[in-house]
Amino acid sequence: MSDDQLNASRRDALKTMFRGAGVLGLGGMAWGGVVDGLKASELALRPPGALAEKSFIKACVRCGSCVEACPYDALNLATVDDHTAIGTPFFVPRETPCYMCTDVPCVPICPSGALDSELLKPSEPTEASERMDINTARMGVAMIDEDACLAFWGIQCDACYRACPLMGKAITLEFRRNDRTGKHALLEPHINRTACTGCGLCEHACVTEKPAVFVLPKELASGKVGNHYIKGWDKRDEKRLHELKEEQKNRSQSAEDYLNDWEDLIDE
Amino acid sequence: MWARNKYIVLRRIVQLLFLALFAAANLWGWKVLMGNYSTALVMETVYLSDPYMVLQTLAAGFLLSADALIGALIILMFYAAIAGRSFCSWVCPLNLVTDLAFRMRKKLSWRKKENIMLLGRNSRYWILVLGLLLSAILGVAAFEMISPIGMMHRGVIFGFGMGWAVVLMVFLFDLFVLENGWCGHLCPLGAFYSGLSRFALIKVKHQAENCSNCNKCFPACHEPQVLDIIGKQSGFIRSGACSSCGRCIEVCEDNALKFSINNYKKHRREL
């Protein structure tokens, strides 16, 4: 083979490699885009004992065991049009809420650890036979749209309150004077976010056309204070202050200096 | 008639049996085979897992439970040491779809070499690696998110939703774009088992002295490149890409092909 031919075949080989890498990159971007889009949705409500959404979609092997275990057929496996990670379990409370089985059959069957019975540990030690306490589940948190809630209009309705498996704890009725009529009481339902399991029985029971009380994933329905606020009245939280390093505690500039520092703001 | 269709009938029975057992677990609570093609619980005792799925999950940054990991090891050993790439043609439910496309293509006698897509038989290995890379980058098992195998399973057991569209895409791609396009060029799971299966125990054996060079086996084969020794020398079809579907054995009228136990000694001498 002459040098020219050798060079030509080498050039061809390089070209082919280059082209292959290009096509692979193209496919990778398309594939990655689809996957990224599918996992971005945070709207699905997961079964009890589910890890945080980000870890959950990593861990779930999409086997459907929890769906099969659910005696109420509340859980579904996501298909392409459900706009969440395909094949992962979720439930829609308005259709079928979580009925909070005390033995939580959907959790121990999970082969991957995506549903973790450790997350359902009883808050207080009870009998040894009860490894899980469904009341510690945090599938989501109920929210009330006060404009659409009949009780806030002054019409008596306590459907959600009565439906709540933690009646009086997760949903409380609070009495307030009805200023419109001047002689009636409003029986307003209020959600206690620390007790709400996100089971969705309230959403299921709500009598309005589109539910005025509805469950959202906790992550989506939560704010965050940030580490720089400390509850001075809470001894455990106050401890964080003492754990801070010295330079974090004492800023070099006092607030007064900082607020009066005009120099940088004025153009020459 | 039986000899001509023995393996295809057996394969359909096995494939449908898997689907039926999965479905029965959901419908009537049978405990024989619960779960799916990624992770299944057999007789309430042993878990079996798809090792490629486990690798993707690891790449995504999650260590699955010991049950799933041991299950993956069992499956890995079974296919690598014994059954070769037989998952693809004996278990995978998508094979029902791609086989149909393959047969229709033959009936319509589309010409074979019209690969307009730059896809070779080795593309799948790159896709396999790409799947692991994307899993690591995106933090979620990338192939499981789009797998038509998973969609087919969930479709049959839990209802398709729009999942049928993805299965239909595979069918149309195989029928109109590229022969054996999904299983032979794209599927990273097929690639995974192909890469593992070279030294499996069960292989198709060729006896060149019986062969009349009729070439009937080539068009029947989904991976015809593995049949390179046909008519030239006796020996085993060793390539991991062979999915042990047995189609070549059925179409052979010269008794030159059969399933046999791999002879490793001879293999070493050939090398």
Coordinates of C-alpha atoms in Angstrom, one line a residue:
Chain A
M1 CA 0.0 0.0 0.0
S2 CA 1.4 3.4 -0.9
D3 CA 1.7 6.2 1.5
D4 CA -1.2 8.1 -0.2
Q5 CA -3.5 5.1 0.2
L6 CA -2.5 4.6 3.8
N7 CA -3.2 8.3 4.5
A8 CA -6.6 8.1 2.7
S9 CA -7.7 5.0 4.7
R10 CA -6.5 6.7 7.9
R11 CA -8.4 9.8 7.0
D12 CA -11.5 7.7 6.3
A13 CA -11.2 5.9 9.7
L14 CA -10.9 9.2 11.5
K15 CA -13.9 10.6 9.6
T16 CA -16.0 7.6 10.5
M17 CA -15.0 7.9 14.1
F18 CA -15.8 11.6 14.1
R19 CA -19.2 11.0 12.5
G20 CA -20.0 8.2 14.9
A21 CA -19.1 10.4 17.9
G22 CA -21.3 13.1 16.5
V23 CA -24.3 10.8 16.0
L24 CA -23.8 9.4 19.5
G25 CA -23.7 12.9 20.9
L26 CA -26.9 13.8 19.0
G27 CA -28.7 10.7 20.3
G28 CA -27.4 11.3 23.8
M29 CA -28.7 14.9 23.9
A30 CA -32.1 13.8 22.6
W31 CA -32.3 10.9 25.1
G32 CA -31.0 13.0 27.9
G33 CA -33.5 15.8 27.1
V34 CA -36.4 13.4 27.2
V35 CA -35.3 11.8 30.5
D36 CA -34.5 15.2 32.1
G37 CA -38.0 16.4 31.1
L38 CA -39.7 13.3 32.5
K39 CA -38.0 13.4 35.8
A40 CA -38.5 17.1 36.3
S41 CA -42.1 16.8 37.3
E42 CA -42.6 17.1 41.1
L43 CA -46.3 16.8 41.1
A44 CA -46.7 13.1 41.8
L45 CA -47.8 11.9 45.2
R46 CA -45.8 8.9 46.2
P47 CA -46.8 5.9 48.4
P48 CA -46.1 6.1 52.2
G49 CA -42.5 5.6 53.2
A50 CA -41.1 6.9 49.9
L51 CA -37.7 8.5 49.9
A52 CA -37.4 12.2 49.0
E53 CA -38.5 12.6 45.3
K54 CA -34.9 12.9 44.0
S55 CA -33.7 9.7 45.6
F56 CA -37.0 8.0 45.0
I57 CA -36.8 8.2 41.2
K58 CA -33.2 6.9 41.5
A59 CA -34.1 4.0 43.7
C60 CA -37.4 2.9 42.3
V61 CA -37.1 -0.1 39.9
R62 CA -40.6 0.3 38.6
C63 CA -41.6 -3.3 39.4
G64 CA -45.1 -2.4 40.4
S65 CA -45.0 -4.5 43.6
C66 CA -46.5 -1.7 45.7
V67 CA -49.2 -1.2 43.2
E68 CA -50.1 -4.9 43.4
A69 CA -50.0 -4.9 47.2
C70 CA -52.4 -1.9 47.6
P71 CA -55.8 -3.4 48.5
Y72 CA -57.7 -0.3 47.4
D73 CA -56.0 0.0 44.0
A74 CA -55.0 3.5 45.0
L75 CA -51.6 3.3 43.4
N76 CA -50.9 3.6 39.7
L77 CA -47.8 3.2 37.6
A78 CA -47.0 6.2 35.6
T79 CA -47.3 5.8 31.8
V80 CA -46.0 8.2 29.2
D81 CA -48.8 10.6 29.5
D82 CA -48.7 10.9 33.3
H83 CA -45.9 13.4 33.2
T84 CA -43.8 11.9 35.9
A85 CA -40.9 9.4 35.8
I86 CA -42.3 6.6 33.7
G87 CA -43.2 3.4 35.6
T88 CA -43.0 4.9 39.1
P89 CA -46.0 4.6 41.5
F90 CA -48.2 7.5 42.4
F91 CA -51.8 8.1 43.5
V92 CA -54.4 10.7 42.7
P93 CA -56.4 11.4 45.9
R94 CA -59.5 12.7 44.0
E95 CA -59.8 9.3 42.3
T96 CA -58.6 7.0 45.1
P97 CA -56.8 8.4 48.2
C98 CA -54.5 6.4 50.5
Y99 CA -56.7 4.6 53.0
M100 CA -53.8 4.4 55.5
C101 CA -53.7 0.6 56.1
T102 CA -52.2 0.0 59.5
D103 CA -50.0 -2.8 58.2
V104 CA -48.9 -0.7 55.2
P105 CA -48.6 -3.6 52.7
C106 CA -47.1 -1.5 50.0
V107 CA -43.9 -0.8 51.8
P108 CA -42.2 -4.0 53.0
I109 CA -42.8 -5.6 49.5
C110 CA -40.5 -2.9 47.9
P111 CA -37.4 -4.7 46.7
S112 CA -35.2 -1.7 46.1
G113 CA -35.5 0.4 49.2
A114 CA -37.3 3.2 47.4
L115 CA -40.1 2.7 49.9
D116 CA -38.4 2.5 53.3
S117 CA -40.1 1.2 56.4
E118 CA -37.6 3.0 58.5
L119 CA -39.3 6.2 57.5
L120 CA -42.5 5.0 59.0
K121 CA -41.0 4.2 62.4
P122 CA -43.5 4.9 65.2
S123 CA -42.7 8.2 66.8
E124 CA -43.1 6.8 70.3
P125 CA -42.0 3.2 71.0
T126 CA -45.0 0.9 70.9
E127 CA -45.5 -2.8 70.9
A128 CA -42.7 -4.7 69.2
S129 CA -45.1 -6.1 66.6
E130 CA -45.8 -2.7 65.2
R131 CA -42.8 -1.9 63.1
M132 CA -44.5 0.8 61.1
D133 CA -46.9 3.6 62.0
I134 CA -48.8 4.9 59.0
N135 CA -49.5 8.1 60.9
T136 CA -45.9 9.0 60.5
A137 CA -46.2 8.9 56.7
R138 CA -45.6 12.2 54.9
M139 CA -46.9 11.6 51.4
G140 CA -47.7 15.2 50.9
V141 CA -49.5 18.0 52.6
A142 CA -53.1 19.2 52.3
M143 CA -53.7 22.8 51.3
I144 CA -57.0 24.7 51.4
D145 CA -58.2 27.2 48.9
E146 CA -60.2 29.4 51.2
D147 CA -61.9 31.2 48.3
A148 CA -63.4 27.9 47.1
C149 CA -64.1 26.4 50.5
L150 CA -67.8 26.5 51.5
A151 CA -66.9 26.6 55.2
F152 CA -65.1 29.9 54.6
W153 CA -68.3 31.2 52.9
G154 CA -70.2 30.5 56.0
I155 CA -72.0 27.4 54.8
Q156 CA -71.6 24.6 57.2
C157 CA -69.5 21.8 55.7
D158 CA -67.1 19.7 57.6
A159 CA -66.6 16.9 55.0
C160 CA -62.8 17.1 55.1
Y161 CA -62.7 17.3 58.8
R162 CA -64.9 14.2 59.2
A163 CA -62.9 12.3 56.5
C164 CA -59.5 13.0 58.0
P165 CA -58.1 9.8 59.7
L166 CA -56.4 12.2 62.1
M167 CA -59.5 14.2 62.8
G168 CA -58.8 17.0 65.2
K169 CA -55.1 16.6 64.8
A170 CA -54.3 17.0 61.1
I171 CA -57.5 19.0 60.4
T172 CA -59.0 21.2 63.1
L173 CA -62.2 23.2 62.9
E174 CA -61.7 26.8 64.1
F175 CA -64.7 28.9 65.0
R176 CA -64.8 32.5 63.9
R177 CA -67.5 35.1 63.9
N178 CA -69.4 35.5 60.6
D179 CA -69.1 39.2 59.9
R180 CA -71.4 39.0 56.9
T181 CA -74.5 37.8 58.8
G182 CA -73.3 39.1 62.2
K183 CA -74.9 36.3 64.1
H184 CA -73.4 33.0 62.8
A185 CA -70.2 31.2 63.2
L186 CA -67.8 30.1 60.5
L187 CA -66.4 26.6 61.1
E188 CA -63.2 26.9 59.2
P189 CA -61.1 23.8 58.6
H190 CA -57.4 24.3 59.2
I191 CA -54.6 22.0 58.2
N192 CA -51.9 21.2 60.8
R193 CA -48.9 20.7 58.6
T194 CA -46.9 18.7 61.1
A195 CA -49.6 16.1 61.5
C196 CA -50.9 15.8 57.9
T197 CA -49.9 12.6 56.3
G198 CA -51.0 13.6 52.8
C199 CA -53.3 10.7 52.4
G200 CA -55.8 12.7 50.5
L201 CA -59.0 11.5 52.2
C202 CA -60.0 15.1 52.6
E203 CA -59.5 15.9 48.9
H204 CA -61.5 12.8 48.1
A205 CA -64.3 13.9 50.4
C206 CA -64.4 17.6 49.4
V207 CA -67.9 18.4 48.0
T208 CA -66.9 21.3 45.7
E209 CA -66.7 20.7 41.9
K210 CA -62.9 21.0 42.0
P211 CA -61.6 20.2 45.5
A212 CA -61.0 23.2 47.7
V213 CA -58.7 21.1 49.8
F214 CA -56.0 19.2 47.9
V215 CA -52.8 17.4 48.6
L216 CA -49.5 18.7 47.2
P217 CA -46.1 17.0 47.4
K218 CA -44.5 18.3 50.6
E219 CA -41.4 19.6 48.7
L220 CA -43.6 21.6 46.4
A221 CA -45.8 23.0 49.2
S222 CA -43.0 24.0 51.6
G223 CA -40.9 27.1 52.1
K224 CA -37.5 27.2 53.8
V225 CA -36.2 29.6 56.3
G226 CA -32.5 29.0 55.8
N227 CA -29.8 28.4 58.3
H228 CA -29.1 32.0 59.3
Y229 CA -32.3 32.3 61.4
I230 CA -32.1 30.8 64.8
K231 CA -35.0 30.2 67.2
G232 CA -33.6 31.9 70.3
W233 CA -36.4 30.5 72.4
D234 CA -35.6 26.9 71.4
K235 CA -32.7 25.5 73.3
R236 CA -31.8 22.9 70.7
D237 CA -31.9 25.4 67.9
E238 CA -30.0 27.9 70.0
K239 CA -27.2 25.4 70.2
R240 CA -26.4 25.9 66.5
L241 CA -25.2 29.4 67.3
H242 CA -22.6 28.1 69.7
E243 CA -21.5 25.5 67.2
L244 CA -20.6 28.2 64.7
K245 CA -17.0 29.1 64.0
E246 CA -15.8 32.4 65.4
E247 CA -15.4 34.1 62.1
Q248 CA -19.0 33.1 61.1
K249 CA -20.3 34.6 64.3
N250 CA -18.6 37.9 64.2
R251 CA -18.9 39.7 60.8
S252 CA -16.0 42.1 60.2
Q253 CA -18.4 44.9 59.4
S254 CA -21.2 45.9 61.7
A255 CA -24.7 46.4 60.2
E256 CA -24.4 50.1 60.8
D257 CA -21.1 50.4 58.8
Y258 CA -22.5 48.4 56.0
L259 CA -25.7 50.5 55.7
N260 CA -23.7 53.7 55.8
D261 CA -21.2 52.6 53.3
W262 CA -22.0 54.9 50.3
E263 CA -18.6 55.0 48.6
D264 CA -19.3 52.2 46.1
L265 CA -22.7 53.6 45.1
I266 CA -21.5 57.0 44.0
D267 CA -20.1 57.5 40.5
E268 CA -17.0 59.6 40.2
Chain B
M1 CA -44.4 -29.3 10.8
W2 CA -43.5 -29.6 14.5
A3 CA -39.8 -29.7 13.7
R4 CA -40.1 -26.7 11.5
N5 CA -41.7 -24.6 14.2
K6 CA -40.6 -26.3 17.4
Y7 CA -38.6 -23.4 18.8
I8 CA -40.9 -20.6 17.7
V9 CA -43.8 -22.3 19.4
L10 CA -41.8 -22.9 22.6
R11 CA -40.6 -19.4 22.6
R12 CA -44.0 -17.9 22.3
I13 CA -45.2 -20.1 25.1
V14 CA -42.4 -19.1 27.3
Q15 CA -42.8 -15.4 26.5
L16 CA -46.5 -15.4 27.0
L17 CA -46.1 -17.5 30.2
F18 CA -43.9 -14.8 31.7
L19 CA -46.4 -12.1 30.8
A20 CA -49.3 -14.2 32.1
L21 CA -47.6 -14.9 35.4
F22 CA -46.9 -11.2 35.9
A23 CA -50.5 -10.4 35.0
A24 CA -51.9 -13.1 37.3
A25 CA -49.8 -11.6 40.2
N26 CA -51.6 -8.3 39.7
L27 CA -55.1 -9.6 38.8
W28 CA -55.5 -12.6 41.2
G29 CA -52.6 -12.2 43.6
W30 CA -50.7 -15.3 42.3
K31 CA -47.3 -15.4 44.0
V32 CA -45.4 -17.3 41.4
L33 CA -43.8 -14.3 39.6
M34 CA -44.4 -10.8 41.0
G35 CA -42.9 -7.6 39.7
N36 CA -41.5 -6.9 36.2
Y37 CA -38.6 -7.6 33.9
S38 CA -36.4 -5.3 36.0
T39 CA -37.0 -6.9 39.3
A40 CA -39.3 -9.9 40.1
L41 CA -40.0 -11.9 43.2
V42 CA -40.2 -15.6 42.4
M43 CA -42.4 -17.8 44.6
E44 CA -42.0 -15.3 47.4
T45 CA -38.5 -16.4 48.0
V46 CA -35.9 -15.2 45.5
Y47 CA -35.6 -11.8 43.8
L48 CA -34.3 -11.7 40.2
S49 CA -33.1 -8.4 38.9
D50 CA -31.9 -7.0 35.6
P51 CA -28.2 -6.3 36.0
Y52 CA -28.1 -3.5 33.5
M53 CA -30.9 -1.7 35.5
V54 CA -28.8 -2.2 38.7
L55 CA -25.7 -0.7 36.9
Q56 CA -27.7 2.3 35.8
T57 CA -29.1 2.8 39.3
L58 CA -25.5 2.6 40.7
A59 CA -24.4 5.1 38.1
A60 CA -27.2 7.4 39.2
G61 CA -25.9 7.2 42.7
F62 CA -28.2 4.8 44.6
L63 CA -27.2 1.5 46.0
L64 CA -30.2 -0.9 45.8
S65 CA -31.1 -3.3 48.6
A66 CA -29.2 -6.5 48.9
D67 CA -32.2 -8.4 47.5
A68 CA -32.0 -6.6 44.2
L69 CA -28.2 -6.8 44.0
I70 CA -28.1 -10.6 44.7
G71 CA -31.0 -11.0 42.2
A72 CA -29.0 -9.2 39.5
L73 CA -26.0 -11.4 40.2
I74 CA -28.1 -14.6 39.7
I75 CA -29.4 -13.3 36.4
L76 CA -25.9 -12.2 35.3
M77 CA -24.5 -15.7 36.1
F78 CA -27.4 -17.5 34.5
Y79 CA -27.2 -15.7 31.1
A80 CA -23.4 -15.4 31.0
A81 CA -22.6 -18.9 32.1
I82 CA -25.5 -20.9 30.8
A83 CA -28.2 -19.5 28.6
G84 CA -26.4 -16.8 26.6
R85 CA -28.5 -14.0 25.2
S86 CA -31.6 -16.0 25.3
F87 CA -33.4 -13.3 27.4
C88 CA -34.0 -11.4 24.1
S89 CA -35.8 -14.1 22.2
W90 CA -37.3 -16.2 25.0
V91 CA -38.3 -13.8 27.7
C92 CA -38.4 -10.2 26.5
P93 CA -42.0 -9.3 25.7
L94 CA -41.0 -6.8 23.0
N95 CA -39.7 -9.7 21.0
L96 CA -43.3 -10.4 20.1
V97 CA -43.5 -7.0 18.4
T98 CA -40.1 -7.0 16.8
D99 CA -40.5 -10.5 15.5
L100 CA -43.8 -9.5 13.9
A101 CA -42.0 -6.5 12.2
F102 CA -39.2 -8.9 11.0
R103 CA -41.7 -11.3 9.5
M104 CA -43.7 -8.6 7.8
R105 CA -40.6 -7.2 6.4
K106 CA -39.7 -10.5 4.9
K107 CA -43.2 -11.0 3.5
L108 CA -43.0 -7.5 1.9
S109 CA -39.5 -8.4 0.7
W110 CA -38.0 -5.1 1.4
R111 CA -34.4 -5.0 0.4
K112 CA -32.2 -5.6 3.3
K113 CA -29.2 -3.2 2.9
E114 CA -30.8 0.2 3.1
N115 CA -29.2 1.4 6.3
I116 CA -29.6 5.2 6.0
M117 CA -29.1 5.9 9.7
L118 CA -25.4 5.2 10.2
L119 CA -26.4 2.5 12.7
G120 CA -24.3 -0.5 12.8
R121 CA -24.6 -3.7 14.9
N122 CA -22.1 -2.1 17.2
S123 CA -24.1 1.0 17.9
R124 CA -25.9 -0.7 20.7
Y125 CA -22.7 -1.1 22.7
W126 CA -22.2 2.6 22.5
I127 CA -25.8 3.2 23.5
L128 CA -25.2 0.9 26.5
V129 CA -22.3 3.1 27.7
L130 CA -24.3 6.2 26.9
G131 CA -27.1 4.9 29.1
L132 CA -24.8 4.6 32.0
L133 CA -23.3 8.0 31.4
L134 CA -26.7 9.7 31.2
S135 CA -27.7 7.9 34.4
A136 CA -24.7 9.4 36.1
I137 CA -25.3 12.9 34.7
L138 CA -29.1 13.0 35.3
G139 CA -29.2 11.0 38.5
V140 CA -31.8 8.6 37.3
A141 CA -31.7 5.3 35.5
A142 CA -31.8 6.7 32.0
F143 CA -32.8 3.6 30.0
E144 CA -35.5 2.6 32.5
M145 CA -37.1 6.0 31.9
I146 CA -37.7 5.3 28.2
S147 CA -37.5 1.5 28.0
P148 CA -40.1 0.1 25.6
I149 CA -39.6 -3.2 27.3
G150 CA -40.9 -1.7 30.5
M151 CA -43.7 0.0 28.7
M152 CA -44.8 -3.2 27.0
H153 CA -44.9 -5.0 30.4
R154 CA -46.7 -2.2 32.2
G155 CA -49.0 -1.8 29.2
V156 CA -50.1 -5.4 29.3
I157 CA -50.4 -5.6 33.1
F158 CA -51.5 -2.1 34.2
G159 CA -52.8 -0.6 31.1
F160 CA -50.9 1.1 28.3
G161 CA -51.8 4.8 28.7
M162 CA -49.8 6.4 26.0
G163 CA -47.1 3.7 26.4
W164 CA -48.5 1.9 23.3
A165 CA -47.1 4.8 21.2
V166 CA -43.6 3.9 22.3
V167 CA -44.1 0.2 21.5
L168 CA -45.6 1.2 18.2
M169 CA -42.6 3.4 17.5
V170 CA -40.3 0.4 17.8
F171 CA -42.6 -1.6 15.5
L172 CA -42.6 1.1 12.8
F173 CA -38.9 1.6 13.1
D174 CA -38.2 -2.1 12.6
L175 CA -40.7 -2.4 9.8
F176 CA -40.0 0.7 7.8
V177 CA -36.6 2.0 8.7
L178 CA -34.1 -0.7 9.7
E179 CA -34.4 -4.5 9.7
N180 CA -34.0 -5.7 13.3
G181 CA -33.4 -2.1 14.1
W182 CA -34.4 -2.1 17.8
C183 CA -33.1 -5.5 19.0
G184 CA -30.1 -5.6 16.8
H185 CA -28.9 -2.0 16.7
L186 CA -30.3 0.1 19.5
C187 CA -31.4 -1.8 22.6
P188 CA -28.7 -1.5 25.3
L189 CA -30.1 -4.4 27.3
G190 CA -29.6 -6.6 24.2
A191 CA -26.1 -5.2 23.9
F192 CA -25.5 -6.0 27.6
Y193 CA -26.4 -9.6 27.2
S194 CA -24.6 -9.8 23.8
G195 CA -21.4 -8.6 25.5
L196 CA -21.8 -11.2 28.3
S197 CA -22.7 -14.3 26.3
R198 CA -19.7 -15.4 24.4
F199 CA -18.8 -18.1 26.9
A200 CA -22.3 -19.4 27.7
L201 CA -22.8 -23.1 27.9
I202 CA -25.7 -23.5 25.4
K203 CA -24.7 -22.7 21.9
V204 CA -25.9 -23.5 18.4
K205 CA -23.5 -26.1 16.8
H206 CA -22.8 -26.3 13.1
Q207 CA -21.8 -29.4 11.2
A208 CA -20.3 -28.2 8.0
E209 CA -20.2 -31.7 6.5
N210 CA -24.0 -31.8 6.5
C211 CA -24.4 -28.3 5.1
S212 CA -25.4 -28.0 1.5
N213 CA -24.8 -24.2 1.4
C214 CA -28.5 -23.6 0.7
N215 CA -28.2 -20.3 2.7
K216 CA -31.7 -20.6 4.2
C217 CA -30.4 -19.8 7.7
F218 CA -29.1 -16.4 6.8
P219 CA -32.4 -14.6 6.0
A220 CA -34.0 -16.3 9.0
C221 CA -31.5 -15.0 11.4
H222 CA -31.9 -11.7 13.3
E223 CA -28.2 -11.4 13.7
P224 CA -26.9 -13.0 10.4
Q225 CA -23.3 -11.8 11.1
V226 CA -23.0 -14.4 13.8
L227 CA -23.4 -17.2 11.2
D228 CA -20.0 -16.5 9.6
I229 CA -18.8 -20.2 9.9
I230 CA -21.8 -21.6 8.1
G231 CA -20.7 -23.9 5.2
K232 CA -17.1 -23.2 5.9
Q233 CA -16.1 -25.0 9.1
S234 CA -17.8 -27.0 11.8
G235 CA -18.1 -25.5 15.3
F236 CA -20.1 -23.4 17.6
I237 CA -21.9 -20.1 16.8
R238 CA -20.0 -18.4 19.5
S239 CA -20.9 -14.7 19.1
G240 CA -22.7 -13.3 22.1
A241 CA -25.1 -11.6 19.7
C242 CA -26.8 -14.9 18.9
S243 CA -30.0 -14.9 21.0
S244 CA -30.5 -18.7 20.7
C245 CA -33.9 -18.3 19.1
G246 CA -33.4 -21.5 17.2
R247 CA -34.8 -20.1 13.9
C248 CA -31.7 -21.2 11.9
I249 CA -32.1 -24.8 13.3
E250 CA -35.8 -24.9 12.2
V251 CA -35.1 -23.7 8.6
C252 CA -32.1 -25.9 8.1
E253 CA -33.1 -28.9 5.9
D254 CA -29.7 -30.6 6.1
N255 CA -29.5 -31.2 9.8
A256 CA -26.4 -29.1 10.0
L257 CA -27.5 -27.0 13.0
K258 CA -28.5 -27.9 16.5
F259 CA -28.4 -26.7 20.1
S260 CA -25.4 -28.2 21.9
I261 CA -23.2 -27.8 24.9
N262 CA -20.3 -25.5 24.3
N263 CA -17.0 -27.2 24.0
Y264 CA -14.6 -24.8 25.7
K265 CA -11.5 -26.9 25.1
K266 CA -11.9 -26.8 21.4
H267 CA -12.6 -23.1 21.6
R268 CA -9.2 -22.4 23.1
R269 CA -7.4 -24.4 20.4
E270 CA -9.1 -22.5 17.7
L271 CA -8.0 -19.2 19.2

